[in-house]
XYZ file of N, CA and C in Angstrom:
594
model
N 0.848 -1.187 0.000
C 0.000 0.000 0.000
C 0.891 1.247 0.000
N 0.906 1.837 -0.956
C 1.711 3.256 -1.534
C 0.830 4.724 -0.570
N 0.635 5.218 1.042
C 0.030 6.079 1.149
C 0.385 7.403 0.434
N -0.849 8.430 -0.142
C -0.370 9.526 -0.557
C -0.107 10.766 0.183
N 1.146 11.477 -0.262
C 1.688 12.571 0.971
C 1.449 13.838 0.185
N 0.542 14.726 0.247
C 1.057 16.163 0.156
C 2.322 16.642 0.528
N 3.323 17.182 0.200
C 4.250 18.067 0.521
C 4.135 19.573 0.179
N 3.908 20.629 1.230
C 4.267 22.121 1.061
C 4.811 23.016 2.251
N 5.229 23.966 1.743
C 5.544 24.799 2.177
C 5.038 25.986 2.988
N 4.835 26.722 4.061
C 4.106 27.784 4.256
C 4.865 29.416 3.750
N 5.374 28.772 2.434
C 6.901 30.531 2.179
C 5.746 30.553 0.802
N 5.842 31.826 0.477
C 4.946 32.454 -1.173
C 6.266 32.724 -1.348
N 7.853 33.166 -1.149
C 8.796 33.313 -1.173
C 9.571 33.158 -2.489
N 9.879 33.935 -3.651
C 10.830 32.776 -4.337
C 12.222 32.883 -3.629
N 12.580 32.018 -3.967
C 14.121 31.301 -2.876
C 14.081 30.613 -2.007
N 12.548 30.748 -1.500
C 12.352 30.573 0.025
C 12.951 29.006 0.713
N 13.944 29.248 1.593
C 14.862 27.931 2.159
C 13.052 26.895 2.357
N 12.147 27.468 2.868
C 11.450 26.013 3.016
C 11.133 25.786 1.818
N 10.446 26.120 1.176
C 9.948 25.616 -0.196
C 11.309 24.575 -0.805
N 12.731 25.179 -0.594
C 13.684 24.465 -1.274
C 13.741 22.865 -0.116
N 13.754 22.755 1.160
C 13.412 22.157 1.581
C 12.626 21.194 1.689
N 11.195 21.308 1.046
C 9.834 20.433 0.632
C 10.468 19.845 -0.758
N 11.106 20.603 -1.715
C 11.492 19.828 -2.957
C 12.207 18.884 -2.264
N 13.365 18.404 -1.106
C 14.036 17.584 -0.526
C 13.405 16.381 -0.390
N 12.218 16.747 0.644
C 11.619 16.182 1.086
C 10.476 15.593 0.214
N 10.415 16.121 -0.750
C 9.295 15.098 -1.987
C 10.442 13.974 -2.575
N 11.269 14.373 -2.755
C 12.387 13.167 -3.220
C 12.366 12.047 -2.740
N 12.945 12.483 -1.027
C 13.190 11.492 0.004
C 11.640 10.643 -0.162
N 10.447 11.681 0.068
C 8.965 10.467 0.420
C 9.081 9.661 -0.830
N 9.327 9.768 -2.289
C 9.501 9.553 -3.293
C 10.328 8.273 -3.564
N 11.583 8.520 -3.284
C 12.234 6.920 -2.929
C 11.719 6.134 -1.854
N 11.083 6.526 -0.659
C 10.252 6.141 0.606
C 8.975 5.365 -0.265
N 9.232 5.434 -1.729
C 8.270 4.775 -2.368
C 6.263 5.054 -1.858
N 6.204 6.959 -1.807
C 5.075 7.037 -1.100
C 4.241 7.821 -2.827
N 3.057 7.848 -2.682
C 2.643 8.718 -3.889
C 3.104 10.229 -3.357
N 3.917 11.198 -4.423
C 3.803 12.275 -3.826
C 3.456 13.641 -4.375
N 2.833 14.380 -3.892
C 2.073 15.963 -4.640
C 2.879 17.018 -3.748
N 3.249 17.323 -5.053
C 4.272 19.127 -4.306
C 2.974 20.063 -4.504
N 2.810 20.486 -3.896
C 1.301 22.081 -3.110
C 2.630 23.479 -3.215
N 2.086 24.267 -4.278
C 2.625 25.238 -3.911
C 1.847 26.674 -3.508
N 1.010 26.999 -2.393
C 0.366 27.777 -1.729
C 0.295 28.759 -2.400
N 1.444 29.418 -2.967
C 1.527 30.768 -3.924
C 0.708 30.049 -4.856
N 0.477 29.211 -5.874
C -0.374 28.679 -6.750
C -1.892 28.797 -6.687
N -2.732 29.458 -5.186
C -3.893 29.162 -4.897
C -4.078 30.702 -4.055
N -3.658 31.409 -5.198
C -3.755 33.353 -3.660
C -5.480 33.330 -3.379
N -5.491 33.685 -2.018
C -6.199 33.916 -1.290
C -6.517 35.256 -0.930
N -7.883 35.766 -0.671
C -8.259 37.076 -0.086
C -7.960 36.261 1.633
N -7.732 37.867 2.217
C -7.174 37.548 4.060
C -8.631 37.358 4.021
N -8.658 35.925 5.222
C -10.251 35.546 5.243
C -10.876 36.590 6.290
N -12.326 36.158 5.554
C -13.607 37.121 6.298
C -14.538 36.577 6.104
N -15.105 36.619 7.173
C -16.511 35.945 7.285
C -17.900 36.945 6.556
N -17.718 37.690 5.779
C -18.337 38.703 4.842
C -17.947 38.054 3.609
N -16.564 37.933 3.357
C -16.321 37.106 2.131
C -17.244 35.770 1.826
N -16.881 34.858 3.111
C -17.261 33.895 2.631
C -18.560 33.520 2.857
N -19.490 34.245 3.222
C -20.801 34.799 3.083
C -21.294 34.659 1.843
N -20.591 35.194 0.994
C -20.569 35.342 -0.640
C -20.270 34.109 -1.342
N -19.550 32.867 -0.525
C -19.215 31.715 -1.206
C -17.574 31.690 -1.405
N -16.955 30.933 -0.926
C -15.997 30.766 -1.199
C -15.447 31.015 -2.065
N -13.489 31.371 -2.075
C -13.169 31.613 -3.746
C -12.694 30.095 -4.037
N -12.993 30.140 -5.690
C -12.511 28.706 -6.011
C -10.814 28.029 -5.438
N -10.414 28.780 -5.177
C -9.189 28.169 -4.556
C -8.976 27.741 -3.574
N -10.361 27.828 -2.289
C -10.405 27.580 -1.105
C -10.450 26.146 -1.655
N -11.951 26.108 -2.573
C -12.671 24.871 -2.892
C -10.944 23.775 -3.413
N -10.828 24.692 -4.011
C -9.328 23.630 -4.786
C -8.165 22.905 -3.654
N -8.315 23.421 -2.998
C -7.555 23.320 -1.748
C -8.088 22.453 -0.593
N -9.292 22.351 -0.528
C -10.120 21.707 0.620
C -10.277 20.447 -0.266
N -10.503 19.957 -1.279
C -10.390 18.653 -2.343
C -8.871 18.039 -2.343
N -7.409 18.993 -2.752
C -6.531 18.577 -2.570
C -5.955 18.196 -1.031
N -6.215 18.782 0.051
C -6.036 18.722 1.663
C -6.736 16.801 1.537
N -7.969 17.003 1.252
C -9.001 15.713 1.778
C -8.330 14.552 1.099
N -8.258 14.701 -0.004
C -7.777 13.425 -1.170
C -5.986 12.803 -0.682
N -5.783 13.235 0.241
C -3.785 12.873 0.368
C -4.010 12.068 1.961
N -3.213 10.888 2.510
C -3.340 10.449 3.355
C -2.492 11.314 4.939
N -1.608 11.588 4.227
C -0.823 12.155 4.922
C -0.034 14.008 4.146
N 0.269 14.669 4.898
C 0.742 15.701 4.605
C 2.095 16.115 5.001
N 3.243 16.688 4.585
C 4.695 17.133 5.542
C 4.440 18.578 4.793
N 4.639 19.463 5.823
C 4.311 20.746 5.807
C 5.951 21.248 6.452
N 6.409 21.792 6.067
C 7.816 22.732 5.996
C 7.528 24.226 6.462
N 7.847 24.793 7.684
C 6.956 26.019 8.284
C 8.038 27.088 8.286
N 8.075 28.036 7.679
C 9.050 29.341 8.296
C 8.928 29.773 9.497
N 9.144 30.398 9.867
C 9.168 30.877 11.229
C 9.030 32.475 11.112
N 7.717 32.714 11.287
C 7.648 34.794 11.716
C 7.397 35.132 13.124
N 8.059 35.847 13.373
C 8.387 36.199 14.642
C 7.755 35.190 15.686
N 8.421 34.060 15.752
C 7.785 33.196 16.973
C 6.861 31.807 16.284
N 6.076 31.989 14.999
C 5.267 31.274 14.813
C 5.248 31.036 13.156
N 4.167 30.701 13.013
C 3.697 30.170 11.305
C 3.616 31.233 10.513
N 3.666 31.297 9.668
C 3.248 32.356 8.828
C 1.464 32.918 8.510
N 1.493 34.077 8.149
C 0.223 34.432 7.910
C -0.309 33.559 6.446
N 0.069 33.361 5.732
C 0.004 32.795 4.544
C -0.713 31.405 4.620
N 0.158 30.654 5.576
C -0.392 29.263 6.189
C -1.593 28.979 6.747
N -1.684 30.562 7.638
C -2.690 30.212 8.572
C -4.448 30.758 7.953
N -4.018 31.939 7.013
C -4.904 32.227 5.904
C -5.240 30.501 5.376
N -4.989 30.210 4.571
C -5.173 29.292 3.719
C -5.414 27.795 4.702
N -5.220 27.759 6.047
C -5.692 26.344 6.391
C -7.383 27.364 7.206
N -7.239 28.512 7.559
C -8.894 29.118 7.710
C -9.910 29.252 6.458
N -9.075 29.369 5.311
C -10.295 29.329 4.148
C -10.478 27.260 4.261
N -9.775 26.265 4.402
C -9.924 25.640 3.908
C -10.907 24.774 5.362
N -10.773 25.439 6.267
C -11.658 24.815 7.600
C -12.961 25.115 7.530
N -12.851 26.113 6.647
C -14.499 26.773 6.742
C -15.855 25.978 6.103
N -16.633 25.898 7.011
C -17.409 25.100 6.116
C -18.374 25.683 5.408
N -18.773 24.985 4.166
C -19.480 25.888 3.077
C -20.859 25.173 2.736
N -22.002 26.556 3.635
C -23.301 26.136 4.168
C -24.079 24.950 2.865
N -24.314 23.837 3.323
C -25.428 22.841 2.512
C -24.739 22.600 1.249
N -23.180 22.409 1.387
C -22.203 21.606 0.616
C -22.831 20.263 0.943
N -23.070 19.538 0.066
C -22.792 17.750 0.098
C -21.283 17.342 1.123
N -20.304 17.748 0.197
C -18.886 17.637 1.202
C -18.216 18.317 2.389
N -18.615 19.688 1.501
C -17.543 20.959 2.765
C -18.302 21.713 3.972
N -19.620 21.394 3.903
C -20.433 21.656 4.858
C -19.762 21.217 6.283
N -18.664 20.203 6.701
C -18.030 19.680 7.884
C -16.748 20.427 7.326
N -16.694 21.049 8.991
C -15.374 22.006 8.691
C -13.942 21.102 9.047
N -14.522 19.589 9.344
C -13.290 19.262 9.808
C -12.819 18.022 8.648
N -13.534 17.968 7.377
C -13.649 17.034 6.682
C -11.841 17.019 6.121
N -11.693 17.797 5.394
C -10.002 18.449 4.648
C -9.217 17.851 5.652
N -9.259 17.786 7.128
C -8.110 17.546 8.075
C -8.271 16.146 9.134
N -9.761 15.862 9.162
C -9.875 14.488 10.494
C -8.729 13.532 9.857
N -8.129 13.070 10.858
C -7.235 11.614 10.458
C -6.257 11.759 9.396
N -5.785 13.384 8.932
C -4.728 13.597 8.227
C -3.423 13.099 8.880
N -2.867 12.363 8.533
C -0.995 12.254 9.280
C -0.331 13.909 9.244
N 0.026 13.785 9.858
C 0.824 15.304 9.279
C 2.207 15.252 10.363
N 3.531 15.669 9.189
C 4.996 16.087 9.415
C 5.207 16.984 9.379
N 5.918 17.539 10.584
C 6.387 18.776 10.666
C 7.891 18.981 10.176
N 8.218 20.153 9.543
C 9.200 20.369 9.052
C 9.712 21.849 9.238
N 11.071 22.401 9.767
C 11.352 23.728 9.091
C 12.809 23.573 9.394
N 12.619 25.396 8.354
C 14.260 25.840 7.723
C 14.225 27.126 7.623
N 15.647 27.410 8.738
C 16.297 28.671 8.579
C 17.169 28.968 8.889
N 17.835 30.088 8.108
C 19.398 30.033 8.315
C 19.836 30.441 9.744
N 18.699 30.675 10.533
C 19.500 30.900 12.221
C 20.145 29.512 12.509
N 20.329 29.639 14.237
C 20.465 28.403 15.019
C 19.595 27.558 15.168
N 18.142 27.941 15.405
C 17.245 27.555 15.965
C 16.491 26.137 14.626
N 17.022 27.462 13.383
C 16.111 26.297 12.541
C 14.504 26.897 11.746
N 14.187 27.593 13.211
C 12.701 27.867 12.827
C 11.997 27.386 13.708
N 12.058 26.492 14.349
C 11.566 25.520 15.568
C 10.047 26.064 16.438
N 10.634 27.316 16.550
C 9.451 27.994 17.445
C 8.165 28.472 16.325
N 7.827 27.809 14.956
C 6.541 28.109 14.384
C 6.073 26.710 14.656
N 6.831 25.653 14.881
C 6.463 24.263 14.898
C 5.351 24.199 16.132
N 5.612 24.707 17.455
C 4.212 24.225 17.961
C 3.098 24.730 18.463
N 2.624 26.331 17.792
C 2.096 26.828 17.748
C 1.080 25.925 16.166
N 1.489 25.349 15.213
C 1.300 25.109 14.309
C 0.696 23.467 14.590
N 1.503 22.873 15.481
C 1.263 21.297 15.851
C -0.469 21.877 16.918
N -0.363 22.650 17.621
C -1.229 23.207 18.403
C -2.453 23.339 17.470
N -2.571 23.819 16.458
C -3.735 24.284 15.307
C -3.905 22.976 14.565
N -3.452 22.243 13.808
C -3.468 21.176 13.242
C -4.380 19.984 14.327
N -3.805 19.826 15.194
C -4.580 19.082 16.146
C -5.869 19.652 16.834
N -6.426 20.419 16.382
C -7.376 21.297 17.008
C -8.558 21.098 15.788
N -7.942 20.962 14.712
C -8.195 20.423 13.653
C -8.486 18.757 13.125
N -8.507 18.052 14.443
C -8.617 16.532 14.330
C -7.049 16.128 13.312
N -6.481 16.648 13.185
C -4.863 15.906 12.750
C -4.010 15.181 13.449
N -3.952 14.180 13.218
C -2.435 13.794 13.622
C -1.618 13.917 13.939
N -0.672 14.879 14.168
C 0.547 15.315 14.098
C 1.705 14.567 14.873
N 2.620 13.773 13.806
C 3.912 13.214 14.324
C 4.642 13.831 15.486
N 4.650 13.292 16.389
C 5.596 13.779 17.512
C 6.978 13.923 17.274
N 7.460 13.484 16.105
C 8.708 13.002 15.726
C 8.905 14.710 14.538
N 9.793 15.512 14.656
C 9.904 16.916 13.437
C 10.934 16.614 13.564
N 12.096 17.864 12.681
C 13.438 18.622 12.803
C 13.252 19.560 12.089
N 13.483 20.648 12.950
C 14.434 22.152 12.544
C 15.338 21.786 11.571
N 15.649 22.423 10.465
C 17.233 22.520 9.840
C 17.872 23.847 10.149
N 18.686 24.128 11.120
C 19.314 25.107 11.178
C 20.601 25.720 9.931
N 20.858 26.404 9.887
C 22.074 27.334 9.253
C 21.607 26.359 7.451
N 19.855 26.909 7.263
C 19.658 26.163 6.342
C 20.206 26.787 4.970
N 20.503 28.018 4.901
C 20.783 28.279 3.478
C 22.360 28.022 3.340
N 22.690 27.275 4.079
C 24.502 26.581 4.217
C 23.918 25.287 3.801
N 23.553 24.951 4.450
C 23.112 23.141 4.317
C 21.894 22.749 2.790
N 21.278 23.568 2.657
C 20.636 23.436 1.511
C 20.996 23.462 -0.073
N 22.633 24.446 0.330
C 22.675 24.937 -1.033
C 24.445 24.012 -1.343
N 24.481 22.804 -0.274
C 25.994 22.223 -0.327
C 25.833 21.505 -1.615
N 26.878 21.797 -2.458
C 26.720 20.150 -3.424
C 26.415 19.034 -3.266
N 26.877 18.749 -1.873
C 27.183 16.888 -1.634
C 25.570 17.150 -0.882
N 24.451 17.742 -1.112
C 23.076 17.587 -0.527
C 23.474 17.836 1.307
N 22.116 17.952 1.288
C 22.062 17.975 3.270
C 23.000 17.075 3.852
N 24.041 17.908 4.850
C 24.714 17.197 5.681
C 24.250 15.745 6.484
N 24.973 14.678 6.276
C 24.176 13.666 6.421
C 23.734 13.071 7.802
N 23.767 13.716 8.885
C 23.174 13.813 10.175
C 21.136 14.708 9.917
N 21.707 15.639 8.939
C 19.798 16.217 8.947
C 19.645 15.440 7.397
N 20.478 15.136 6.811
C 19.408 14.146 5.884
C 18.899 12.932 6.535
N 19.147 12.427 7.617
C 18.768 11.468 8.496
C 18.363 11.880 9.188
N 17.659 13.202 9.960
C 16.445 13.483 10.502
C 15.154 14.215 9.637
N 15.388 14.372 8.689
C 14.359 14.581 7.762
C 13.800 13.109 6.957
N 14.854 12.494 6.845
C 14.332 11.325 6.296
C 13.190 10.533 7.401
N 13.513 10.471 8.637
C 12.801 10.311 9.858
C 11.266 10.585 9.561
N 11.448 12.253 9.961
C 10.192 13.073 9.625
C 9.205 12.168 8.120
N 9.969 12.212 6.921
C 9.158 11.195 6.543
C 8.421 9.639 6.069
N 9.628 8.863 6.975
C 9.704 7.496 7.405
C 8.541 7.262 8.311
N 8.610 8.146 9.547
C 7.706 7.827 10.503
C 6.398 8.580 9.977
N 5.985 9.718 9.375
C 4.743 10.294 8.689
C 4.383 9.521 7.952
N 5.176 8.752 6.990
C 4.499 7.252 5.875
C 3.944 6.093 7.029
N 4.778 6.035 7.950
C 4.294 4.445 8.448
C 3.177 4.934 9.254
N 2.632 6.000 10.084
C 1.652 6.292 10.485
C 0.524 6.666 9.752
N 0.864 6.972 8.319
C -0.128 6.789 7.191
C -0.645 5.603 6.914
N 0.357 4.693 7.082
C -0.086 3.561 6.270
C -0.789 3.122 7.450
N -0.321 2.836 8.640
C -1.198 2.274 10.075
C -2.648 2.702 9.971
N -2.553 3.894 9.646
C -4.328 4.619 9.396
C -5.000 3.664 8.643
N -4.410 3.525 7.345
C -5.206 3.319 6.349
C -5.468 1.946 6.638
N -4.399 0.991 6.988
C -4.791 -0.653 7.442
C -5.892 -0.519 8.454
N -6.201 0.658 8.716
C -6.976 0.628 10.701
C -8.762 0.582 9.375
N -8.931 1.052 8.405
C -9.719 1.578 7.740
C -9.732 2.802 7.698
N -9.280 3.790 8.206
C -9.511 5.389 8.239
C -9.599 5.889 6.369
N -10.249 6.363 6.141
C -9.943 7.078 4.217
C -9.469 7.799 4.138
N -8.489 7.894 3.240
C -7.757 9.062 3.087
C -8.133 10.187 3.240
């Protein structure tokens, strides 16, 4: 059983160390022999949500987004770090996609896109830290959200050194990222043997 992983980023960034990071990490799930979909968030712009907006009906990109979220077994999400936490970008786009959309057949349950998602945590930045401190403000929301969330992450610190080496990620964090999505596949797949649907 091949579970399928979303991989993205929370950077609209071009350059952005996580986004270069999630390309890593689609590789690795990739030889991990998992199905895998790169999400690139900038691909789906969003109005800052409002409950006036979506009064009016969702924009189609919420809808595009709440279909791609639901349809993947598992997710590894790669988080920047703004001052302390997730990005606004992230947190925009997982509120359009929670929202439920009145006397939908599907999206009418705001928790449909996320119950029993696996989800990996991931980040990158060129500090010490890594980024670390958006991780559980973010594990905090996700699970609030009926998710999963692997107890098992890594920070990549001094990431635009380590990202941009020839010889690939130093091979101590290519072996904790590989982790991140070793243990996010096998808790996918545990779901899916349990019956849970993708």
């Amino acid at each position: 059983m091949r579970p399928s992983v979303l991989i993205f980023s929370g950077s609209n960034r071009a350059g952005s160390l996580n986004e270069q990071l999630a390309d890593v990490v689609a590789g690795f799930a990739t030889q991990a022999g998992a199905q895998v979909s790169r999400l690139r968030l900038r691909d789906y712009p969003l109005p800052l949500y409002s409950a006036d907006l979506d009064q009016a009906g969702p924009p189609p990109a919420a809808l595009a987004l709440k279909e791609i979220f639901a349809m993947h077994a598992a997710w590894i999400i790669c988080s920047p770090e703004y001052n302390g936490s997730y990005t606004g970008l992230l947190k925009n786009a997982i509120d359009w996609v929670s929202s439920p959309v009145k006397n939908h057949p599907l999206w009418s349950d705001s928790y449909r896109p996320f119950e029993g998602k696996v989800v990996g945590l991931l980040s990158a930045s060129p500090g010490g830290l890594g980024g670390v401190r958006s991780l559980d403000p973010l594990q905090t929301l996700l699970s609030n959200l009926r998710c999963w969330v692997s107890p098992y992450r890594y920070a990549l610190a001094r990431a635009d050194q380590a990202l941009q080496a020839a010889e690939g990620l130093p091979a101590a964090s290519a072996f904790a990222v590989r982790e991140v999505v070793r243990k996010t596949l096998w808790a996918a797949k545990g779901l899916q043997l349990a019956g849970h649907p993708a």
